[in-house]
XYZ file of C-alpha atoms in Angstrom:
73
model
C 8.290 -9.353 -2.855
C 5.895 -12.740 -3.366
C 8.071 -15.715 -3.700
C 11.806 -14.417 -3.034
C 12.632 -16.962 -0.274
C 12.787 -14.677 2.599
C 12.638 -16.058 6.063
C 12.912 -12.604 7.605
C 11.589 -8.964 6.913
C 12.218 -5.999 8.575
C 10.199 -3.324 8.674
C 11.868 -0.174 9.998
C 11.133 3.047 8.445
C 8.409 1.768 6.400
C 5.508 4.102 8.270
C 3.950 5.198 5.083
C 3.564 1.291 3.411
C -0.014 0.759 2.860
C -0.180 -2.566 1.273
C 2.931 -5.501 2.176
C 2.538 -9.039 0.192
C 5.007 -11.072 0.991
C 3.412 -14.260 0.222
C 4.750 -17.650 -1.006
C 8.561 -17.653 1.371
C 9.774 -19.024 3.786
C 9.180 -16.587 6.847
C 8.740 -17.677 9.958
C 8.828 -14.540 11.847
C 7.781 -10.849 11.425
C 7.182 -7.942 13.693
C 4.701 -4.876 12.842
C 6.467 -2.289 14.437
C 5.833 0.837 12.967
C 3.395 -0.099 10.069
C 0.735 2.390 11.426
C -0.323 2.980 7.526
C -0.584 -0.539 6.447
C -4.436 -1.671 5.087
C -3.452 -4.754 3.541
C -0.925 -8.042 4.548
C -0.646 -10.931 2.901
C 1.729 -13.410 4.146
C 0.021 -16.857 2.796
C 2.279 -19.644 2.125
C 5.144 -18.943 4.896
C 6.271 -20.837 7.666
C 4.682 -18.484 10.345
C 3.842 -20.261 13.860
C 3.100 -17.493 16.082
C 1.602 -14.294 15.654
C 3.140 -11.581 17.801
C 1.893 -8.068 18.629
C 0.049 -6.505 15.664
C -1.101 -3.194 17.875
C 0.368 -0.999 15.300
C -1.863 -2.208 12.594
C -4.582 0.075 13.242
C -5.460 0.666 10.171
C -5.319 -3.334 8.844
C -8.532 -4.259 7.037
C -7.001 -7.431 4.876
C -5.022 -10.008 6.757
C -4.324 -13.304 4.758
C -2.663 -15.767 7.018
C -3.752 -18.917 5.060
C -1.234 -21.582 4.699
C 0.760 -20.977 7.397
C 1.503 -23.342 10.555
C 0.062 -20.867 13.258
C -0.383 -22.840 16.558
C -0.606 -19.886 18.699
C -1.227 -15.985 18.768
């Protein structure tokens, strides 16, 4: 789903998802509730300014937040 000019992405009912690549969009806010099996999350080249609770991401081994606007966690 890279390069789709998305500003939001909702993750309900994606509990079995293992890889999510949303790079090169315009996402400014992302919630991670229910992504309990996610191993890879790529959100590079978006507009994310703040990280929200990532407590459900217990299996995450690869996180790419490069080229965002993160100012606080």
